[in-house]
Tab-separated table of C-alpha atoms and ligand atoms in Angstrom:
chain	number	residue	atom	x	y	z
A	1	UNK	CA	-9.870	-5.756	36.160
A	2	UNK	CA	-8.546	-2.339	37.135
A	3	UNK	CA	-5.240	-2.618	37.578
A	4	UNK	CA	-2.326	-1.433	34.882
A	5	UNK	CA	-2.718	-3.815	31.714
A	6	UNK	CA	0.193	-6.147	31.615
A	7	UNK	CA	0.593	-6.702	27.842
A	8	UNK	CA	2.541	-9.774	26.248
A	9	UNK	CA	3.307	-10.921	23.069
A	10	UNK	CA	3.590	-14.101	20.869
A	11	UNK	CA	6.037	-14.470	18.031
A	12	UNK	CA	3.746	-14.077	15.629
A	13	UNK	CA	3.998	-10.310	15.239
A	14	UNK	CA	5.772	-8.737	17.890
A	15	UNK	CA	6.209	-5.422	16.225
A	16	UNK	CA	2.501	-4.932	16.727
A	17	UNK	CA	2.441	-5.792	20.303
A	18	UNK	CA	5.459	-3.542	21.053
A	19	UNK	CA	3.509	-0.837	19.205
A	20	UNK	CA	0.176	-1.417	21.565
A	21	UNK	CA	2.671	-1.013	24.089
A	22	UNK	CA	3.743	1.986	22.886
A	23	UNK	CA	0.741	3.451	22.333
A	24	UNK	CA	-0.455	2.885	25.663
A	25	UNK	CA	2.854	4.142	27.329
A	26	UNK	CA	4.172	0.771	28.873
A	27	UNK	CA	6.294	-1.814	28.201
A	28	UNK	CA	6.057	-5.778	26.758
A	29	UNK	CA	6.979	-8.303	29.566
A	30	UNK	CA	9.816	-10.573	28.979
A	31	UNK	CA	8.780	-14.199	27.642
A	32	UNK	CA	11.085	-16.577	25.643
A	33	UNK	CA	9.262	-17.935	22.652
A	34	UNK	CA	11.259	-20.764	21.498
A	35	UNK	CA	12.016	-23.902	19.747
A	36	UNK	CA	13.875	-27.072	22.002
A	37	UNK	CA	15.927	-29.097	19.737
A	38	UNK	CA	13.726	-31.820	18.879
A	39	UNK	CA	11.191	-29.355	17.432
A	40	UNK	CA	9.013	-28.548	20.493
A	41	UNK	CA	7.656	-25.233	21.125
A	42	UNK	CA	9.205	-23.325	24.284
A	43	UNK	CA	7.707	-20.626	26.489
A	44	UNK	CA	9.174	-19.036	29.531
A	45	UNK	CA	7.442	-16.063	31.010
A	46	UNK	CA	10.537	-14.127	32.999
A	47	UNK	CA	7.933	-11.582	34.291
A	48	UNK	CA	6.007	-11.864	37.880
A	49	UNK	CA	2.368	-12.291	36.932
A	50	UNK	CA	0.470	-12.919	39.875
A	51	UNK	CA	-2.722	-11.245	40.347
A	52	UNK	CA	-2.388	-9.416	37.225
A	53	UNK	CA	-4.662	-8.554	33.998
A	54	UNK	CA	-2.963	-9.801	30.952
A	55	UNK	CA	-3.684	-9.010	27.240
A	56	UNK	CA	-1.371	-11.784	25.334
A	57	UNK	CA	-1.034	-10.484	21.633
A	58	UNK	CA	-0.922	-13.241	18.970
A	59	UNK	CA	-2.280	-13.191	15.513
A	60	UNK	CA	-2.908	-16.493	14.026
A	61	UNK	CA	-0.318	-15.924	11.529
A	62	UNK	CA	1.327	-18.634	8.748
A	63	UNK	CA	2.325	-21.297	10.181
A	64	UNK	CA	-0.787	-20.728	11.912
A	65	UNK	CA	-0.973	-24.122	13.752
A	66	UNK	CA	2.440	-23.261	15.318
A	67	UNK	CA	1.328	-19.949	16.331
A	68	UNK	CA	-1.931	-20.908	17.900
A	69	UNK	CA	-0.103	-23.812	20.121
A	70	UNK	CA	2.548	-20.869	21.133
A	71	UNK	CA	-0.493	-19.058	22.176
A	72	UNK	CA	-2.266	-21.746	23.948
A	73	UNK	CA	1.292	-23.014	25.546
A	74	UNK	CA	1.360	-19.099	26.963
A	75	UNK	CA	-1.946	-19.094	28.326
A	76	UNK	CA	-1.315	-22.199	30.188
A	77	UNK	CA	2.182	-20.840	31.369
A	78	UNK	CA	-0.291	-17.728	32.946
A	79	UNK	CA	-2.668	-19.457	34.446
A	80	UNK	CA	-0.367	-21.643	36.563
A	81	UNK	CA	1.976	-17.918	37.086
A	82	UNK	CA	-1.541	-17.183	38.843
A	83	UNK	CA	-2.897	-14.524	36.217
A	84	UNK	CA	-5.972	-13.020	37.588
A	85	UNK	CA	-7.729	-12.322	34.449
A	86	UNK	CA	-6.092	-13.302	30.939
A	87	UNK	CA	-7.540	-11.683	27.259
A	88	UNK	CA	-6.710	-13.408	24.527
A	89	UNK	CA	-6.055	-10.120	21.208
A	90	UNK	CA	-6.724	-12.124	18.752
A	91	UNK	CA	-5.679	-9.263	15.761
A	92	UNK	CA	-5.813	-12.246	12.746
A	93	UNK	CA	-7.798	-15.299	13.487
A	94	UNK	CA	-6.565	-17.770	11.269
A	95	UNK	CA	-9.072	-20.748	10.208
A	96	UNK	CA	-12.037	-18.387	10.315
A	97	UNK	CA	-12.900	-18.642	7.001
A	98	UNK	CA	-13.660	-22.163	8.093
A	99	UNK	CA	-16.777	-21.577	9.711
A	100	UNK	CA	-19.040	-23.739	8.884
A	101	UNK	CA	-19.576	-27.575	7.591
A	102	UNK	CA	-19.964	-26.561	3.546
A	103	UNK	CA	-19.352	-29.976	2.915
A	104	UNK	CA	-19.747	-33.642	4.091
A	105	UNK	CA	-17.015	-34.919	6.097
A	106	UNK	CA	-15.023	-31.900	6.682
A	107	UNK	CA	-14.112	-30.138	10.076
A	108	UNK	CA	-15.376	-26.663	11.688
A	109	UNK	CA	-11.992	-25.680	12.028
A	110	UNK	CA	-12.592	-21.902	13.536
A	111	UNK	CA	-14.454	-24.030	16.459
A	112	UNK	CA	-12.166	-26.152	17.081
A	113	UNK	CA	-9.509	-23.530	17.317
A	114	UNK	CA	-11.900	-21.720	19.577
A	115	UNK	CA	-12.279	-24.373	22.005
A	116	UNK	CA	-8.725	-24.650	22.417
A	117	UNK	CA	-9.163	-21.571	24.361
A	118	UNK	CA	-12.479	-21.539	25.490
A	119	UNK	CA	-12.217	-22.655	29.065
A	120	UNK	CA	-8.415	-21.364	29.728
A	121	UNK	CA	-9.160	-17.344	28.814
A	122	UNK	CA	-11.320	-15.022	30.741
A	123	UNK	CA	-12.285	-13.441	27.290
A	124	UNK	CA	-11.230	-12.889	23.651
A	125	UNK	CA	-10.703	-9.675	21.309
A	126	UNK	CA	-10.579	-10.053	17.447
A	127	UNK	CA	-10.696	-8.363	14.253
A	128	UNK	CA	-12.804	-8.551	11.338
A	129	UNK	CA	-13.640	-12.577	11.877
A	130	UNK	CA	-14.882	-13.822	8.801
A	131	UNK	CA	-18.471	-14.367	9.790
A	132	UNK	CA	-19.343	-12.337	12.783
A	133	UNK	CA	-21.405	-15.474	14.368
A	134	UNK	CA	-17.697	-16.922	15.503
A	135	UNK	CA	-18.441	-14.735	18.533
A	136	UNK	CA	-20.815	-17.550	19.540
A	137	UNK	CA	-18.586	-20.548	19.202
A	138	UNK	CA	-17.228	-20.361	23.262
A	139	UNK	CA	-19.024	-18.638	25.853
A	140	UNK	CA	-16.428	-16.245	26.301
A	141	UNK	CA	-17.225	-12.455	26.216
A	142	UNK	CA	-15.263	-11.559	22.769
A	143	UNK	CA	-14.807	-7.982	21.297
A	144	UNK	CA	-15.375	-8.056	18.078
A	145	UNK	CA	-13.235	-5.000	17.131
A	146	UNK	CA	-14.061	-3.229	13.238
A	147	UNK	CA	-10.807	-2.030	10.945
A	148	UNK	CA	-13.682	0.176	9.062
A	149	UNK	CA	-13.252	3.461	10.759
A	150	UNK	CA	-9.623	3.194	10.616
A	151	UNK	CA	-9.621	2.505	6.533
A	152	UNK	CA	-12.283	5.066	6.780
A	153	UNK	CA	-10.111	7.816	8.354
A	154	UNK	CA	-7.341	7.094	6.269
A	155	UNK	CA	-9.131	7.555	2.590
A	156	UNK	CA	-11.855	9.439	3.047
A	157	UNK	CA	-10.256	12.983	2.594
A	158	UNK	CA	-8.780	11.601	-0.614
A	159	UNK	CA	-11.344	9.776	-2.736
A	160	UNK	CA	-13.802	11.637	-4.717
A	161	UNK	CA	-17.087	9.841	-5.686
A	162	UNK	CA	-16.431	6.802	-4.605
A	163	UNK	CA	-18.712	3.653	-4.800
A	164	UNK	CA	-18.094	0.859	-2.211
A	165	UNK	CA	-17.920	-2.766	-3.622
A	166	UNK	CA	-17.931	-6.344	-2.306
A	167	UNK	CA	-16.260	-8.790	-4.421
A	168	UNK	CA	-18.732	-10.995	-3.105
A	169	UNK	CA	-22.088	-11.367	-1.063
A	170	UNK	CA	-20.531	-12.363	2.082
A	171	UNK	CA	-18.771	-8.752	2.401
A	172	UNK	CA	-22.111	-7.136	1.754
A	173	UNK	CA	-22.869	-6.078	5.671
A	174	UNK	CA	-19.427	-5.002	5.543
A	175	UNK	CA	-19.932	-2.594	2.685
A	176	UNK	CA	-22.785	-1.224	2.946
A	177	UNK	CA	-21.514	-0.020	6.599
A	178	UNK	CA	-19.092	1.660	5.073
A	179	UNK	CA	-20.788	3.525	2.073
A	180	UNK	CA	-23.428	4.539	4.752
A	181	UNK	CA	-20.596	6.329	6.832
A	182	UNK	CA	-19.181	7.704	4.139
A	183	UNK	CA	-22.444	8.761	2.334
A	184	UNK	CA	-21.707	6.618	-0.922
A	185	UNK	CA	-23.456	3.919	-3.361
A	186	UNK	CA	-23.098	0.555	-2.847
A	187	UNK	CA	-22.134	-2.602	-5.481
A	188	UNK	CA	-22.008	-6.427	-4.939
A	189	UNK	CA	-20.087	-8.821	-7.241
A	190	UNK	CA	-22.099	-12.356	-7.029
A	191	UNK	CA	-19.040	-14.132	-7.390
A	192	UNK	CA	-18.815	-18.317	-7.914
A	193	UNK	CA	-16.257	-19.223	-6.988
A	194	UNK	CA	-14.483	-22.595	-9.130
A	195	UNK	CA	-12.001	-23.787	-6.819
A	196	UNK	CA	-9.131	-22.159	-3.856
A	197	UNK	CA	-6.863	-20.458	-6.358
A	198	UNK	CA	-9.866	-19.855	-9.053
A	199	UNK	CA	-12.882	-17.448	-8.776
A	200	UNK	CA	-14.947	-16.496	-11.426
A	201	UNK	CA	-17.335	-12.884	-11.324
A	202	UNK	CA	-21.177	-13.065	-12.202
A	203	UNK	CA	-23.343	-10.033	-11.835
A	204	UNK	CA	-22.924	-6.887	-9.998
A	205	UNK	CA	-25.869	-5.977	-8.293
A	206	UNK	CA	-26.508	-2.496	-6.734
A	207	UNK	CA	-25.452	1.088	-7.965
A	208	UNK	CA	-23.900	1.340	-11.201
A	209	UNK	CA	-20.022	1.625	-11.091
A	210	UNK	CA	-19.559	3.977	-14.639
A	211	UNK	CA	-17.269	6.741	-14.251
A	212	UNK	CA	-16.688	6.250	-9.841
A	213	UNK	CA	-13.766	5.628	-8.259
A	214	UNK	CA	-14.591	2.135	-6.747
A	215	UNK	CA	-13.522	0.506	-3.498
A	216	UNK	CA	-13.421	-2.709	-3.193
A	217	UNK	CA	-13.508	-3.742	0.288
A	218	UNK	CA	-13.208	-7.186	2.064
A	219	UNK	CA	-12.121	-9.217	5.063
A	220	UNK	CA	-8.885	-10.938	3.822
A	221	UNK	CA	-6.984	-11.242	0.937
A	222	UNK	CA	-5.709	-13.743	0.724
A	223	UNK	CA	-4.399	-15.415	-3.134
A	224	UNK	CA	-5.776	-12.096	-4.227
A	225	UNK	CA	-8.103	-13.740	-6.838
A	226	UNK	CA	-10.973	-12.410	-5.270
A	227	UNK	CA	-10.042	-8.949	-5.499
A	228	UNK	CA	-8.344	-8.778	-9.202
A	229	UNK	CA	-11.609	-10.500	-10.539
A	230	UNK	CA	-13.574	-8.359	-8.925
A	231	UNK	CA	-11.538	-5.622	-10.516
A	232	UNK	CA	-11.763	-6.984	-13.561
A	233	UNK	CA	-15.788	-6.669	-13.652
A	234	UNK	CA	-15.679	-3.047	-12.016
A	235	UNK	CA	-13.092	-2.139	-15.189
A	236	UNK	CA	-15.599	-3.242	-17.645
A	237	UNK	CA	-18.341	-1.841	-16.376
A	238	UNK	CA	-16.508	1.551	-16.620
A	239	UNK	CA	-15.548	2.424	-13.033
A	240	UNK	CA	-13.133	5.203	-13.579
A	241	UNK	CA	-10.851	3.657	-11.039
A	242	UNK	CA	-10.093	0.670	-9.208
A	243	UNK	CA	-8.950	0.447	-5.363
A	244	UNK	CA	-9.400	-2.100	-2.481
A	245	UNK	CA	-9.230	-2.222	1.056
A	246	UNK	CA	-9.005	-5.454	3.026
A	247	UNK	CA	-8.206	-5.864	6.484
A	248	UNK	CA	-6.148	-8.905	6.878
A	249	UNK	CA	-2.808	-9.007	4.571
A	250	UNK	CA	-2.469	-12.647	4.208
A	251	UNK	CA	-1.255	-12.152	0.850
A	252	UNK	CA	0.020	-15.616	-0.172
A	253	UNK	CA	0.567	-17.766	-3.276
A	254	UNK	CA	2.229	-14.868	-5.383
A	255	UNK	CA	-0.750	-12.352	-4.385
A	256	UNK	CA	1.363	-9.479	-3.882
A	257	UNK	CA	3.343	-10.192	-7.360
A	258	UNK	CA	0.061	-10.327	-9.190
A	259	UNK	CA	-1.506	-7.266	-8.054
A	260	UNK	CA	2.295	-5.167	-8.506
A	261	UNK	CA	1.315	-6.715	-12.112
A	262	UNK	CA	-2.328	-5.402	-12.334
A	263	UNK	CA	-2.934	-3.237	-14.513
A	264	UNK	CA	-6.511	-2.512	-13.308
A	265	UNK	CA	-6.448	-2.294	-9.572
A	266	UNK	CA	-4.668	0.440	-8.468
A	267	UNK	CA	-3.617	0.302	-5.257
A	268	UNK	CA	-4.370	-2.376	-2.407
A	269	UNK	CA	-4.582	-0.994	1.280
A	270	UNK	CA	-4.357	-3.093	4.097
A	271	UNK	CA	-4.069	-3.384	8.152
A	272	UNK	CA	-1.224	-4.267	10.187
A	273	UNK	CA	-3.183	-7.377	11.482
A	274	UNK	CA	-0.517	-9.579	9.623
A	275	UNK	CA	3.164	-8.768	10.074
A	276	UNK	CA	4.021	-7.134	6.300
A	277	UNK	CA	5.598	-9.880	4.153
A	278	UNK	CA	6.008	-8.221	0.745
A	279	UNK	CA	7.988	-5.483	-1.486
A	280	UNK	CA	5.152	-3.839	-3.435
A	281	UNK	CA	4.393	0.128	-3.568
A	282	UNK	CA	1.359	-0.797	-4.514
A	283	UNK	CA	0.450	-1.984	-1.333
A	284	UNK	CA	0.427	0.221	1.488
A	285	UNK	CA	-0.499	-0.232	5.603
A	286	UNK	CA	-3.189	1.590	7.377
A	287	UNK	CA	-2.586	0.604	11.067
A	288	UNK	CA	-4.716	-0.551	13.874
A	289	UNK	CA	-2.719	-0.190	16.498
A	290	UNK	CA	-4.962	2.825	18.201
A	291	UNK	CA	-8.061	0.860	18.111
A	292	UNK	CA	-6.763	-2.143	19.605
A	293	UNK	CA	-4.955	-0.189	21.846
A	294	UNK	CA	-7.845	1.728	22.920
A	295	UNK	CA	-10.162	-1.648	22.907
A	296	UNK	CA	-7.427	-2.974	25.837
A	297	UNK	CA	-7.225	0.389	27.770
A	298	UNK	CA	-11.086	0.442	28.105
A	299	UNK	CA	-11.335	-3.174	29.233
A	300	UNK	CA	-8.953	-3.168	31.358
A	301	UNK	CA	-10.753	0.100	32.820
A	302	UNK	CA	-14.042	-1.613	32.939
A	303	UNK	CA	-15.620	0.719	30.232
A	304	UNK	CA	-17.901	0.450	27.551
A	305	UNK	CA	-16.256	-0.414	24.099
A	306	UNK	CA	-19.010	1.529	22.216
A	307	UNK	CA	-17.090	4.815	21.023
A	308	UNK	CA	-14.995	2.598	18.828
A	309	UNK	CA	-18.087	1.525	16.921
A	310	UNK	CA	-19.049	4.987	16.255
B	1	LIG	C1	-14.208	-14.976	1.089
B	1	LIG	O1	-15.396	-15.131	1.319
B	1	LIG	C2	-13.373	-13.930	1.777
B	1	LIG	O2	-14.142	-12.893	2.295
B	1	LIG	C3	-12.333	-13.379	0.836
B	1	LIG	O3	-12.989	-12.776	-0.259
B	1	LIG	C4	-11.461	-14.492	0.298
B	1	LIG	O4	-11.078	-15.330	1.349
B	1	LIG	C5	-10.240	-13.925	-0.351
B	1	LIG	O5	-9.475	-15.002	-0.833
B	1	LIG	P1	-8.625	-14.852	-2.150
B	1	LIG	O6	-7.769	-13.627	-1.981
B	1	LIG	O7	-7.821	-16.119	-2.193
B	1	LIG	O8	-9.552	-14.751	-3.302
C-alpha cells in the first residue's frame, strides 16, 4: 500500500463512489456492470490494474443478492487483472442483521456472505454492522467505520436538551456513545418485538424523557416500525419532541409513506449509505462521504484510522 488509491465502483450506488472520488480529488475507473441476455451478471474492468491498491465501492443494496455477486464477480475480475492489494468498502452490509442462529434450522446469513469474500480481499471497510462482532466472521483486517460523529456534527448546534434513545436494547452501546459526546441523558425502549412488520414497546428504562427533545437513534431502518413505536412511547411519556437518526436508509415496505404520515416523529435523518429511494421532506441526508473518504486515504497511506473515532 502506498501508491495513489485506485477507486471503483459497483452498481449499487455509484453516486457515492463518484463522490469518494471527488472528495479525494481523483477519478472512478471504467468497469461495465452489466446484464448478458439470459440474465447473467457482466463485469468488464476497461482500466489497467496491475500492481495497484484498489478500494471497490459496493453497498449491499436491494436486490442485495445481485449486488453482492456483482461485487464478488469484480473482485475476481481484479485479482486475475493482477491487483496488488484489493479493499472491499462495504458502506451497507446487507444480511447483517442476520447474525446469529436465533432459531433452529435457520442460516448465519452475514457469515456466509462474509466468506464469500474472505479469502479473495486483502481487507474489508464497513459501516455501522449490526452487531459489531461481524468483524470476527473472516480473518480479514475490517474497519469498522462509525456514522456517529457525522450525525453528531450535523445536529448538535441545533438541538436543545436533547435525550438520546434506543428503540431497543441492541442500540444501547450505540446511544449511550453518543449522549456521552454530546453531554446528554440516555433512554432505552425494551422493545418485543411480534413478528418482521410488527413491534410492540415495553418499558423505557434510563432518564426520563418529559419535556426533552428526544433522539432516537439506531442502525437501520428499515419498515420503520421500530422507530414510530418507539415514538409512540417517547410521545406519551411527554418528550417535548420526537426525532431519529439511523444510519442505513433501507426504508422499505411503505416506511417512508408512514413516517411523511406521522404525526409524532418529526423528522427522520439518515446517511447516504443507501442510494435515496424516496420523496419525503421529512427525511433528510447527512452524508458520509468524508469519513469514508478519509478511512481510504489513510489506508492506503498506511496510517492509523484512530482520528475518525475521536
Ligand atoms: C433491530 O435490532 C435493528 O437495530 C433495527 O431496529 C431494526 O432492524 C429496524 O427495523 P424496522 O425498521 O423494520 O423496525
Amino acid at each position: 500500500m502506498g501508491k495513489s488509491p485506485v477507486l471503483l465502483s459497483g452498481s449499487a450506488h455509484p453516486e457515492f463512489a463518484q463522490q469518494i472520488a471527488e472528495h479525494l480529488d481523483t477519478n472512478l475507473i471504467n468497469a461495465t456492470t452489466g446484464t448478458f441476455p439470459d440474465g447473467e451478471t457482466q463485469i468488464e474492468i476497461h482500466d489497467n490494474v496491475r500492481k495497484k491498491d484498489v478500494f471497490l465501492i459496493q453497498p449491499f443494496a436491494k436486490p442485495q443478492d445481485h449486488h453482492i455477486m456483482e461485487a464478488a464477480f469484480m473482485v475476481d475480475a481484479l485479482r486475475r487483472a493482477s491487483a496488488a492489494d484489493i479493499t472491499m468498502v462495504i458502506p451497507y452490509f446487507g444480511y447483517s442483521r442476520q447474525d446469529r442462529k436465533e432459531r433452529p434450522r435457520v442460516p448465519i446469513s452475514a457469515k456466509v456472505v462474509t466468506d464469500i469474500f474472505a479469502d479473495k480481499v486483502d481487507r474489508i471497510v464497513s459501516v455501522d454492522l449490526h452487531s459489531h462482532q461481524q468483524q470476527g466472521f473472516s480473518n480479514l483486517p475490517h474497519d469498522h467505520l462509525y456514522a456517529a460523529n457525522s450525525i453528531y456534527k450535523y445536529l448538535s448546534g441545533s438541538i436543545e436538551d436533547p435525550v438520546i434513545v434506543a428503540p431497543d436494547t441492541g442500540a444501547a452501546k450505540r446511544v449511550k456513545g453518543l449522549a456521552k459526546k454530546w453531554d446528554a441523558p440516555w433512554a432505552i425502549i425494551d422493545k418485543d418485538r411480534l413478528g418482521a412488520k410488527k413491534t410492540e414497546v415495553a418499558t423505557i428504562v434510563g432518564e426520563s424523557v418529559k419535556n426533552r427533545n428526544a433522539i432516537l437513534l439506531d442502525d437501520i431502518a428499515s419498515t420503520g416500525g421500530s422507530l414510530l413505536e418507539a415514538a409512540k412511547a417517547l410521545h406519551q411519556k411527554g418528550a417535548k419532541s420526537i426525532i431519529a437518526a439511523t444510519v442505513h436508509p433501507v426504508l422499505c415496505s411503505g416506511a417512508p409513506k408512514r413516517i411523511n404520515k406521522s404525526n409524532i416523529l418529526d423528522m427522520l435523518f439518515v446517511t447516504d449509505t443507501l442510494p435515496k429511494h424516496w420523496k419525503s421532506d421529512k427525511i433528510e441526508t447527512i452524508t458520509i462521504v468524508p469519513l469514508v473518504a478519509e478511512a481510504i486515504h489513510r489506508i492506503n497511506r498506511g496510517k492509523s484510522l484512530g482520528p475518525l473515532f475521536k
